[in-house]
Coordinates of C-alpha atoms and ligand atoms in Angstrom, one line a residue:
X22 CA 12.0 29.2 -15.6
X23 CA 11.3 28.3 -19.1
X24 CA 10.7 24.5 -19.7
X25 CA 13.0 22.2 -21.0
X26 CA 11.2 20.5 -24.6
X27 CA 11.6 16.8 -25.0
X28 CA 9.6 14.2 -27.0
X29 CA 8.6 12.5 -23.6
X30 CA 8.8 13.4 -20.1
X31 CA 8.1 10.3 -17.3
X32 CA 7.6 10.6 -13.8
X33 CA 9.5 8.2 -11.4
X34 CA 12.7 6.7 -12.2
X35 CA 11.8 3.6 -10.6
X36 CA 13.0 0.1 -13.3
X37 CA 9.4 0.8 -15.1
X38 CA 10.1 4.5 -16.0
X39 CA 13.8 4.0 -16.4
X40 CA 13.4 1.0 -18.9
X41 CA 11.2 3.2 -20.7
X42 CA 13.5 6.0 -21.0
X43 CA 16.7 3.7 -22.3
X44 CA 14.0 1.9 -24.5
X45 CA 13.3 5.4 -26.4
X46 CA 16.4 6.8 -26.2
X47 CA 17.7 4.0 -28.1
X48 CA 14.8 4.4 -30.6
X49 CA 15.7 7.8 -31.4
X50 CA 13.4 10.0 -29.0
X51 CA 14.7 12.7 -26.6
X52 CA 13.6 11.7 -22.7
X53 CA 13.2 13.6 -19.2
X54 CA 12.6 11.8 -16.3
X55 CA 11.6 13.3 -13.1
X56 CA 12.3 11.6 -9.7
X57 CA 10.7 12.8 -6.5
X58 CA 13.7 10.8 -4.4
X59 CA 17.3 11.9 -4.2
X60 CA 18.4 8.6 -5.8
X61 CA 17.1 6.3 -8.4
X62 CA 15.0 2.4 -8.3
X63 CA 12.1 3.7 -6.8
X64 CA 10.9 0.4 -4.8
X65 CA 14.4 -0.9 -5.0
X66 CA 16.1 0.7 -2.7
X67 CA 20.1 -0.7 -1.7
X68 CA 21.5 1.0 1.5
X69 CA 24.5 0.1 3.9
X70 CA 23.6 0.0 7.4
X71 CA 26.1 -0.1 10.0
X72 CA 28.5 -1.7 7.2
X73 CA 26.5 -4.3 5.9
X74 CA 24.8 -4.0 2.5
X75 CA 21.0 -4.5 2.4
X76 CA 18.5 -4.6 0.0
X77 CA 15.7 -2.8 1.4
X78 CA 13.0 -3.0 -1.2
X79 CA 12.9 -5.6 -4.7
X80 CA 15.9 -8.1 -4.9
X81 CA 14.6 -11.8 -6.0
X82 CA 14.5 -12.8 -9.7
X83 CA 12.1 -16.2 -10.7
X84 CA 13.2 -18.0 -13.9
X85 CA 10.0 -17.0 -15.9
X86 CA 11.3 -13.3 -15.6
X87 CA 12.6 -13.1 -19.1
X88 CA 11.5 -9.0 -19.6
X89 CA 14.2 -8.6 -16.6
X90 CA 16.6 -11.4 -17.6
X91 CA 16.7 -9.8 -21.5
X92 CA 17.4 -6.1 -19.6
X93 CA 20.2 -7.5 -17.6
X94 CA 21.4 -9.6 -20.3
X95 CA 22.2 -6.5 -22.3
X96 CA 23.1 -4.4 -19.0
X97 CA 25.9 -7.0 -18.8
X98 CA 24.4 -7.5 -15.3
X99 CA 24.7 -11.3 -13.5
X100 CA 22.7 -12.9 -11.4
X101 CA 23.6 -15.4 -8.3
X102 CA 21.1 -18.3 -6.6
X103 CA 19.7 -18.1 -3.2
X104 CA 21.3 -19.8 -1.0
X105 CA 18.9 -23.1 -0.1
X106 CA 21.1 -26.4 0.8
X107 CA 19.7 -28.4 4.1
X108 CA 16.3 -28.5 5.6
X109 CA 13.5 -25.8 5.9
X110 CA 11.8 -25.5 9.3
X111 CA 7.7 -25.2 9.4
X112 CA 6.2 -24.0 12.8
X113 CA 2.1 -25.2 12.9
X114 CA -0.3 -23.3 14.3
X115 CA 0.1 -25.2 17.5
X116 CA 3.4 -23.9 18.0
X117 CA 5.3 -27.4 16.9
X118 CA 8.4 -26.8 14.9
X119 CA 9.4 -29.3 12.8
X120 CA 12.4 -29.6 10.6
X121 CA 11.6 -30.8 6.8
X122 CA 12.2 -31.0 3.1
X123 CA 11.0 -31.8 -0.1
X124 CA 7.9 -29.2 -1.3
X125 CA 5.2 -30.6 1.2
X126 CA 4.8 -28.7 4.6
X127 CA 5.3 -30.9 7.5
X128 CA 1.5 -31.2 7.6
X129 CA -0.4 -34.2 8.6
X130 CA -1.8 -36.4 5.7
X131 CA -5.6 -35.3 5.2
X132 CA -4.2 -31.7 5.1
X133 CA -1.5 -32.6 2.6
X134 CA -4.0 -33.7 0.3
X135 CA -6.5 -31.4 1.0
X136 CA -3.6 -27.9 0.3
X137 CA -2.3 -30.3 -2.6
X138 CA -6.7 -30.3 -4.1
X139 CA -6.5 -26.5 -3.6
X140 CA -2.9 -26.0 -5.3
X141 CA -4.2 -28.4 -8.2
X142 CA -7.6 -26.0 -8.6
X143 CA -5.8 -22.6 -8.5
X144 CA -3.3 -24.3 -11.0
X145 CA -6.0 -25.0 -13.4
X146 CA -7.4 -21.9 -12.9
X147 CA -4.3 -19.8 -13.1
X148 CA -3.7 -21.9 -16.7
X149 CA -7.5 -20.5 -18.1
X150 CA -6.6 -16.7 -17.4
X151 CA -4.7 -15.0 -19.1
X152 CA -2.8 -12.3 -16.9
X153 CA -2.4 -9.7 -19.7
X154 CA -6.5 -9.4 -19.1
X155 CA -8.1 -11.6 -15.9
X156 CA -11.3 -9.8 -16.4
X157 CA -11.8 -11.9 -20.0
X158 CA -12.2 -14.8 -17.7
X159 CA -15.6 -16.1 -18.8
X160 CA -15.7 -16.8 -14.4
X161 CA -14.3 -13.2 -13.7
X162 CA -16.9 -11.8 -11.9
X163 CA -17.3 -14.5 -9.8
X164 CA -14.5 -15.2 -8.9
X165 CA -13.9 -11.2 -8.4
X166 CA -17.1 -10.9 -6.3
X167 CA -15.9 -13.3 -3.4
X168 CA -13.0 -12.8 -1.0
X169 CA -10.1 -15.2 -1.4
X170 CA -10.4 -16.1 2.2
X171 CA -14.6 -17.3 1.5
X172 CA -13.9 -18.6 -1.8
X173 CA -11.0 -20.8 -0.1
X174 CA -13.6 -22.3 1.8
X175 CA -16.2 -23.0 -0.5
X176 CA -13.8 -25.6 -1.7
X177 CA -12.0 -27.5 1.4
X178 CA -13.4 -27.9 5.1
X179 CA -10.1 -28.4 6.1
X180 CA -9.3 -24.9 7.6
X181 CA -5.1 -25.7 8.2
X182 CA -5.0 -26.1 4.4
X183 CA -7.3 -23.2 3.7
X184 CA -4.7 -21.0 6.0
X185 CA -1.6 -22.2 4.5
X186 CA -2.8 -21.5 1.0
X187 CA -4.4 -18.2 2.2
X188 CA -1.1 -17.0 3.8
X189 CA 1.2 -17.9 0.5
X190 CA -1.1 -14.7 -1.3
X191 CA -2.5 -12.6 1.3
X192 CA 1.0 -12.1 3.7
X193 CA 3.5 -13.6 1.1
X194 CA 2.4 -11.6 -2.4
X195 CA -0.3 -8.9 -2.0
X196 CA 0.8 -8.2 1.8
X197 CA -3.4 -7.8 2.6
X198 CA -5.3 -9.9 4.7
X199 CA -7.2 -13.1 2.2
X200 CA -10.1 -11.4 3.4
X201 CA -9.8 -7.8 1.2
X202 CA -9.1 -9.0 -2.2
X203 CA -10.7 -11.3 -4.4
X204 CA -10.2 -15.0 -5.4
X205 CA -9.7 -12.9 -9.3
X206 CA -7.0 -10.9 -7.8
X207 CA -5.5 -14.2 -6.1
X208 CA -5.8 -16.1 -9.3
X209 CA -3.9 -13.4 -11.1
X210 CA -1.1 -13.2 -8.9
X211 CA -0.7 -17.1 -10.1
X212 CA -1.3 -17.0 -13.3
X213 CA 1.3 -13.6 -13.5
X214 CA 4.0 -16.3 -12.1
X215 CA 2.8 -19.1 -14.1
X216 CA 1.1 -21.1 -11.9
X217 CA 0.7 -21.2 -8.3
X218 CA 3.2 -23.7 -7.9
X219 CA 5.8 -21.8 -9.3
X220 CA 4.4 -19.0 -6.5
X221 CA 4.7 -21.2 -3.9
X222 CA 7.6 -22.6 -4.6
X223 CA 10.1 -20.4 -2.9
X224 CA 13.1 -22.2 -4.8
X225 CA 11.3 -21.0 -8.2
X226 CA 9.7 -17.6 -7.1
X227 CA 13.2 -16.5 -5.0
X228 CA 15.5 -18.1 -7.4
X229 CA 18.5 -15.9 -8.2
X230 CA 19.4 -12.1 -7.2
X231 CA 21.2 -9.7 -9.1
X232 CA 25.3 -9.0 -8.7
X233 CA 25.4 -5.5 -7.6
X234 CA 22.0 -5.9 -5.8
X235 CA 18.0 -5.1 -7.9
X236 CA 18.5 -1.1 -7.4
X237 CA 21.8 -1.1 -9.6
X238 CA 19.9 -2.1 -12.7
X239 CA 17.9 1.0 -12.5
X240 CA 21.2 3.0 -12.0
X241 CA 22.9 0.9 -15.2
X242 CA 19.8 1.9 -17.0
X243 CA 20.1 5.5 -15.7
X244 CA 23.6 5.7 -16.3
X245 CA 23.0 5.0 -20.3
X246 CA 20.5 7.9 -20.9
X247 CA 23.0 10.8 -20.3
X248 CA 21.8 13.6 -18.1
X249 CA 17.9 13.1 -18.7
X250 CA 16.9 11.9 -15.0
X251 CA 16.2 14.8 -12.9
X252 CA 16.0 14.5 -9.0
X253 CA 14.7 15.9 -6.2
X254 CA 11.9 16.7 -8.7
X255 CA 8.4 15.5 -7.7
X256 CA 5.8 16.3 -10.0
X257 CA 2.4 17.7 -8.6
X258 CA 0.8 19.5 -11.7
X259 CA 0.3 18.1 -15.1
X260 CA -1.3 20.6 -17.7
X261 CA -2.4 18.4 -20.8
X262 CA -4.1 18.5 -24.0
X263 CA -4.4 16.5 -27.2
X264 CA -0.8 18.0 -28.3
X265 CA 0.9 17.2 -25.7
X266 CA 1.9 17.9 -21.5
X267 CA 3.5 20.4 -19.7
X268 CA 4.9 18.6 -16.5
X269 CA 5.8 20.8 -13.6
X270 CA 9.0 19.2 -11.4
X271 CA 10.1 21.0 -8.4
X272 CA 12.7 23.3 -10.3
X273 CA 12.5 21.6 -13.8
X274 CA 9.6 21.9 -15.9
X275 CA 9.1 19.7 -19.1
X276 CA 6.7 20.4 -22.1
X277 CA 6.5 16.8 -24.2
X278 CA 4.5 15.3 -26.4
X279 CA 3.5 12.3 -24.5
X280 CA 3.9 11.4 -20.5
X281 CA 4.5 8.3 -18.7
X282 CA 3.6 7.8 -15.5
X283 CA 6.0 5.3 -13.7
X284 CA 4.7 5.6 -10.7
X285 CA 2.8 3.4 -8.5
X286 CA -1.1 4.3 -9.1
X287 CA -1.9 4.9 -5.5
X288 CA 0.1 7.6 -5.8
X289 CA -1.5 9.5 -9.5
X290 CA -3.7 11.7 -7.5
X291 CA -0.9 13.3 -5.7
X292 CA -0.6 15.2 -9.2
X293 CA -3.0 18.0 -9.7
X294 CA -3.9 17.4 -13.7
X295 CA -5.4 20.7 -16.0
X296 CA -7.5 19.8 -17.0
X297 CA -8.8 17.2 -14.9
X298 CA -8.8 13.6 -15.6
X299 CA -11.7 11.5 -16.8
X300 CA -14.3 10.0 -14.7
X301 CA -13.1 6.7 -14.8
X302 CA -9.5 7.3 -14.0
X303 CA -11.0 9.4 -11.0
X304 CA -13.0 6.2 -9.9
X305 CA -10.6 3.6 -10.6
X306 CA -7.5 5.3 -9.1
X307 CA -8.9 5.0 -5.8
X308 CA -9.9 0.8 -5.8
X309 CA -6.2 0.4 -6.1
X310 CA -4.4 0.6 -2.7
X311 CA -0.9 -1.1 -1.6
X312 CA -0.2 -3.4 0.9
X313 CA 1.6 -3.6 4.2
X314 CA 4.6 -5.1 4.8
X315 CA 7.8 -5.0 7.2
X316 CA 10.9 -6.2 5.4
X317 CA 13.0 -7.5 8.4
X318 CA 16.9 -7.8 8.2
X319 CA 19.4 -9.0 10.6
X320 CA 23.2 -10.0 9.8
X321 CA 25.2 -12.2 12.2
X322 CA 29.7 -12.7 12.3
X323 CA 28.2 -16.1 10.3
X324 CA 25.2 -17.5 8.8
X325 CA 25.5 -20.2 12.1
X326 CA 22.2 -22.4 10.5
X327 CA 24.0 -23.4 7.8
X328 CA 25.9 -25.5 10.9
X329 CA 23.5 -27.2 11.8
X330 CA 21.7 -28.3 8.1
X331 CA 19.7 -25.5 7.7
X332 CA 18.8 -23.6 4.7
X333 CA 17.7 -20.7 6.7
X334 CA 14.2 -20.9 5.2
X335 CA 11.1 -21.0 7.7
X336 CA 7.2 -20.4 7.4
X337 CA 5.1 -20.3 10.2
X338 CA 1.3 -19.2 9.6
X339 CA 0.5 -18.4 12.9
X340 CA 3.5 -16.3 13.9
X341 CA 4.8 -12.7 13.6
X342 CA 7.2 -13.6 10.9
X343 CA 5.6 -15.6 8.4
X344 CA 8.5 -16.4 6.3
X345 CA 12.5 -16.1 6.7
X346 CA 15.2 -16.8 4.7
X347 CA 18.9 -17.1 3.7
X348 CA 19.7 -13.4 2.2
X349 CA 23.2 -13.6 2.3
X350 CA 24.9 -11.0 0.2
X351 CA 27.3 -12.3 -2.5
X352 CA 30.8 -13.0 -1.5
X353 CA 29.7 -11.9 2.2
X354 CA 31.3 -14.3 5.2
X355 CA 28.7 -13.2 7.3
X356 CA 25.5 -14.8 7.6
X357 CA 21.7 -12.6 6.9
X358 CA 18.4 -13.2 7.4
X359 CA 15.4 -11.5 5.9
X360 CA 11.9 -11.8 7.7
X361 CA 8.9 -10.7 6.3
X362 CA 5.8 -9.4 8.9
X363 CA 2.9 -8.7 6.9
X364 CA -0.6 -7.0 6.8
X365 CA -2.5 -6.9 10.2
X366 CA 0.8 -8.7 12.0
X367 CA 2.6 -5.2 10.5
X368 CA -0.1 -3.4 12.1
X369 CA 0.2 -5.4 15.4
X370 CA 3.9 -4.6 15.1
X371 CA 3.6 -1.0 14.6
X372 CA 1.7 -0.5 17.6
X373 CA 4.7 -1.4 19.7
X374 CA 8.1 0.9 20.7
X375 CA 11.0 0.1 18.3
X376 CA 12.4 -2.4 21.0
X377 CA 9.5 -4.3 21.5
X378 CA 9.0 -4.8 18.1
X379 CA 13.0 -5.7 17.5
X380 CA 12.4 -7.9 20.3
X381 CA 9.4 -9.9 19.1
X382 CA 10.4 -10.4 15.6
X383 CA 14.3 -11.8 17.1
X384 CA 12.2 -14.3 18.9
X385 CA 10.4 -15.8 16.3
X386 CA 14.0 -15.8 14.0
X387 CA 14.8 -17.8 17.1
X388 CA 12.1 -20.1 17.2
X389 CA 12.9 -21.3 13.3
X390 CA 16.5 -20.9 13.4
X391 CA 18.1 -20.8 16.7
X392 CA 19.1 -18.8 19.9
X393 CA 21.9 -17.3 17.9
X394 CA 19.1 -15.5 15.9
X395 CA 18.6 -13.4 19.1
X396 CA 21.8 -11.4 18.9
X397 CA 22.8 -10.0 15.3
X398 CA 25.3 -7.3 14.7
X399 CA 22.8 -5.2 12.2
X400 CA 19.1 -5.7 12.9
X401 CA 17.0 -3.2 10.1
X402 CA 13.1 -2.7 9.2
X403 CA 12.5 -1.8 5.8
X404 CA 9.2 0.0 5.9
X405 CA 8.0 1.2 2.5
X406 CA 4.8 2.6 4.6
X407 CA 6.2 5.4 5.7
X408 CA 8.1 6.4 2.4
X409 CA 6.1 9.4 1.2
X410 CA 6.6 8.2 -2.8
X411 CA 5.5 4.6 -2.1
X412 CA 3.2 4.6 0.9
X413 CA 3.3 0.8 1.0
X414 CA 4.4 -2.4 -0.2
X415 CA 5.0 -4.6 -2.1
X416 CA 2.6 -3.2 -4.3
X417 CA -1.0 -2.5 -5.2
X418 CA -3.9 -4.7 -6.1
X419 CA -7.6 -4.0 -6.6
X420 CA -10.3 -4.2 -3.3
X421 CA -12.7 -6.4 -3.7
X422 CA -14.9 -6.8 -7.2
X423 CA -12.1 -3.8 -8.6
X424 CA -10.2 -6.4 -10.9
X425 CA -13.0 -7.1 -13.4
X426 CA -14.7 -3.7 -12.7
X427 CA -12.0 -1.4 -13.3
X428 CA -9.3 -3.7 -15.0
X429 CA -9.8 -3.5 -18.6
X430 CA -9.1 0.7 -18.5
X431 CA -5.7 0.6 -15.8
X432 CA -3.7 0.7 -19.3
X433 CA -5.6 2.8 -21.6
X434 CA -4.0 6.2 -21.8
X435 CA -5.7 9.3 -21.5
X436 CA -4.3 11.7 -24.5
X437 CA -1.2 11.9 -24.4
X438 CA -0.9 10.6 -20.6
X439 CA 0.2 7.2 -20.9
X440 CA 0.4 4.7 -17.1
X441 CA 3.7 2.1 -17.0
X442 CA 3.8 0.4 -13.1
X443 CA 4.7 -3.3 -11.8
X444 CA 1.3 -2.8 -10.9
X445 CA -0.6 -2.7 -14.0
X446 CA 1.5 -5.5 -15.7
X447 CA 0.1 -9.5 -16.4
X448 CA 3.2 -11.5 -16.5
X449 CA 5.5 -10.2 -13.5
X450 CA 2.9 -8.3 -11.9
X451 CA 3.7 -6.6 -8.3
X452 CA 7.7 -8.0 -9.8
X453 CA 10.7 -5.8 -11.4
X454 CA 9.8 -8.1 -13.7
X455 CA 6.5 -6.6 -14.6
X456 CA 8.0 -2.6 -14.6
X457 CA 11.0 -3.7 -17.0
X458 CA 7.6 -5.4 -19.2
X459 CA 5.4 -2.6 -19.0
X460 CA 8.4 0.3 -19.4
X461 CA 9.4 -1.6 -22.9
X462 CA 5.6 -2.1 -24.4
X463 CA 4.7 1.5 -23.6
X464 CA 7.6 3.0 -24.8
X465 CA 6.7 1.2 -27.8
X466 CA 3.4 2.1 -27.9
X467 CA 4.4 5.8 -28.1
X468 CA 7.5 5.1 -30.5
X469 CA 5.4 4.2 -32.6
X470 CA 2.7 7.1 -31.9
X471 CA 5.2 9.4 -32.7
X472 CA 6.1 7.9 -36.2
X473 CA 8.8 9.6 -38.2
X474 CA 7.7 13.0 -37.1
Ligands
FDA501 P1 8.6 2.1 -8.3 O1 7.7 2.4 -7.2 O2 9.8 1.2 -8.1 O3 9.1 3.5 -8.9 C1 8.3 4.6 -9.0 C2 9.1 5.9 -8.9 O4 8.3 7.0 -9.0 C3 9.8 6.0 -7.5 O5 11.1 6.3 -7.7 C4 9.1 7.2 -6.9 O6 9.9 8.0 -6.0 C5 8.7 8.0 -8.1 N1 7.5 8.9 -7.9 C6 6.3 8.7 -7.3 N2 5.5 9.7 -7.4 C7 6.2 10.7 -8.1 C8 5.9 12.0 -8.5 N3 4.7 12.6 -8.3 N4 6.8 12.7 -9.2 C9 8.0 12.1 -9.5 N5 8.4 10.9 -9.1 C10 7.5 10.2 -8.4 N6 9.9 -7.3 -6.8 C11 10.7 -8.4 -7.3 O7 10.7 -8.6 -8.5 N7 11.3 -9.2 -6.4 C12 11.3 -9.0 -5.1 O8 12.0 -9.7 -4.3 C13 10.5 -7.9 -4.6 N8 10.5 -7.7 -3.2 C14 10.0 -6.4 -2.8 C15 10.2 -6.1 -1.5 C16 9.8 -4.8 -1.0 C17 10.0 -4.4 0.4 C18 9.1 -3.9 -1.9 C19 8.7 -2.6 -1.5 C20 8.9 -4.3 -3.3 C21 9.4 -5.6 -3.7 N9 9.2 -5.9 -5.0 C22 9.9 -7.1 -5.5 C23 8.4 -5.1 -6.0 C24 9.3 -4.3 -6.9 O9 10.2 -3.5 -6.1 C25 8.4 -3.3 -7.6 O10 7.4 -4.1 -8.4 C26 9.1 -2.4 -8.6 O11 10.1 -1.6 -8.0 C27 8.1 -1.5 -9.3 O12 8.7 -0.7 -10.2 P2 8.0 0.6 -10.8 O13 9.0 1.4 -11.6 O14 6.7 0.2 -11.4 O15 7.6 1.5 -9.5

């Protein structure tokens, strides 16, 4: 079949390569995405299960998100808060549950200082780097030579405080034990939020969600570049030269002057490319890998914690579930919850039958929220792991010493072959946030490429 011609072809119609696609179609240029999925949003993913409407993959929005708010703003899309009135409940390692609020954990004082010394160092640290390029940091390599777990502990004794802060970026942002990345990669993951209290604070990071749920702002977005999005089209060869690409889907081929490639870069050698990419892609592609993590949702006749002065918030560092909260759909009666099991505990988890594994993570819903936890009427895993065109989640970060290594080349395109991900972006990295970002600067990078030609 002869291939279509457009001015640029991407690959993946997740919210990085969709936003790049509406952001030159509006400039003028002709587009054709193609999607490996049957469906649009990529790592946003909105499914009804047995009636109730989940939102399997990206759904949270944090104030600071202003490349996603701007998007919305002109999608005409709202927004609506997270449901957070009443206490939080904080389960110690000892297995005591204790019923709290205010921003401290329920810790005892000596630790509350000691987490509050390690918050106040990442903060200052977060407010030196710039996230657009960590590896500038005149520390970098330090800092990207040294597990986060070790480098924790250079700086407190006190190991409950060394776990807590630990847990909020290994199992609650890059989904990998503190041990595999670097205190670098940790310090970017603050600094791409602001600080790391804004990261830790769950009524900043999981502020709002979006009316009509994260996946429909990739189908807005699709819906206002005609028929260009092609799916059921994975690409898996990519002839390039200087000129341009040739960028063979399943049953639609695209020749283009430029490419984008919205996809996640764990996945970019999956594409065959003739010829062959550089060296340093070759090396680099393979130091970033995705994390682990089990997105765990169950719906009840009525969100019964709010009864008893509840937010439905928890964190527990010890257990299964490290974190649940209120995920109650808007205008839903009934009451959800979303758990999150990550890294090695998802591993743990995966090694038992599907009702061992329901069983487990019900009890520890029960043990922050209540016996009612035990029963819902829709109980659902997301797992991104087994999704051929993710293979993880949230998203990927370097192993350790990759940040400052490999870093300052993720963005650099190769000829016409230019890389747009969540997971190569400094403000809103691993976020929606971060695609919607890096989908507008590299369409504008190759707007203006393309001149008046
Ligand atoms: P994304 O992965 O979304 O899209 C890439 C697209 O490329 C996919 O559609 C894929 O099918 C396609 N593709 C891959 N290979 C291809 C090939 N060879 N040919 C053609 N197509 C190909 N973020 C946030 O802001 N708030 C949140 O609350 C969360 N929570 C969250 C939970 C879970 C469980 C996950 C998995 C992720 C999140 N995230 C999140 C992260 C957020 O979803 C993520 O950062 C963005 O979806 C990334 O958008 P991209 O467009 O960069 O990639």
């Amino acid at each position: 079949m002869a291939p279509i011609e457009r001015d640029v072809v991407i690959v993946g119609a997740g919210p990085s390569g969709l936003t790049a696609a509406y952001e030159l179609t509006k400039a003028g240029r002709t587009v054709a995405v193609l999607e490996a999925r049957d469906r649009v949003g990529g790592r946003t993913w909105t499914k009804d299960i047995e009636g109730a409407t989940l939102e399997l993959g990206g759904q949270w929005i944090s104030p600071d998100q202003t490349g996603l708010y701007d998007l919305i703003g002109e999608l005409g899309i709202e927004t609506y808060p997270r449901y957070r009135e009443g206490a939080g409940v904080f389960v110690a390692a000892d297995g005591s549950r204790t019923e709290y609020t205010g921003a401290d954990f329920p810790l005892g004082e000596e630790a509350i200082a000691e987490t509050n010394q390690l918050i106040a160092e990442l903060d200052r640290l977060a407010a030196e780097l710039d996230p657009e390029a960590p590896w500038d940091h005149p520390r970098a390599r330090e800092l990207d030579t040294i597990s986060f777990h070790h480098w924790l502990r250079t700086l407190s004794t006190d190991e409950e405080a060394c776990t807590n802060i630990g847990l909020f970026i290994a199992g609650g942002m890059l989904t990998k034990p503190a041990h595999a990345f670097s205190a670098l990669q940790a310090v970017l993951m603050a600094a791409s939020a602001g600080s790391f209290s804004n990261l830790v604070d769950e009524d900043f990071i999981l502020d709002r969600r979006i009316v009509g749920t994260m996946q429909g702002v990739s189908e807005s977005l699709a819906g206002r570049i005609g028929d260009a999005v092609h799916l059921d089209n994975p690409v898996l060869r990519l002839e390039w030269n200087d000129d341009g690409v040739l960028a063979h889907g399943a049953n639609v081929s695209v020749k283009a002057k430029k490419v984008i490639l919205a996809i996640p870069p764990n996945l970019y050698s999956r594409i065959s490319y003739v010829p062959p990419m550089p060296r340093r892609q070759h090396i680099t592609h393979q130091h970033q890998s995705m994390g682990l993590v089990i997105k765990v949702h169950a719906v009840y006749p009525t969100p019964f914690w709010r009864d008893k002065g509840l937010s439905g918030t928890g964190f527990s560092p010890s257990s299964i579930v490290q974190e649940v909260y209120d995920n109650t759909l808007h205008g839903d009666l009934r009451g959800t919850l979303v758990g999150f099991v990550s890294d090695e505990k998802a591993d743990a988890m995966f090694e038992l039958d599907e009702k061992e594994r329901r069983s487990v993570i019900l009890a520890d819903l029960a043990m922050f929220l209540g016996d009612e936890a035990l029963a819902p009427e829709v109980y659902y895993e997301s797992d991104f792991g087994s999704e051929e065109w993710t293979r993880g989640a949230y998203a990927t970060s370097y192993d350790l010493g990759g940040l400052h290594r490999f870093g300052p080349d993720q963005n650099k395109n190769v000829g016409p072959i230019h890389f747009s991900s969540s997971d190569l972006a400094g403000e809103g990295y691993q976020h929606v946030d971060g695609a919607v970002r890096m989908g507008k600067r590299t369409a504008a990078l190759i707007d203006a490429a393309l001149g008046q030609g």
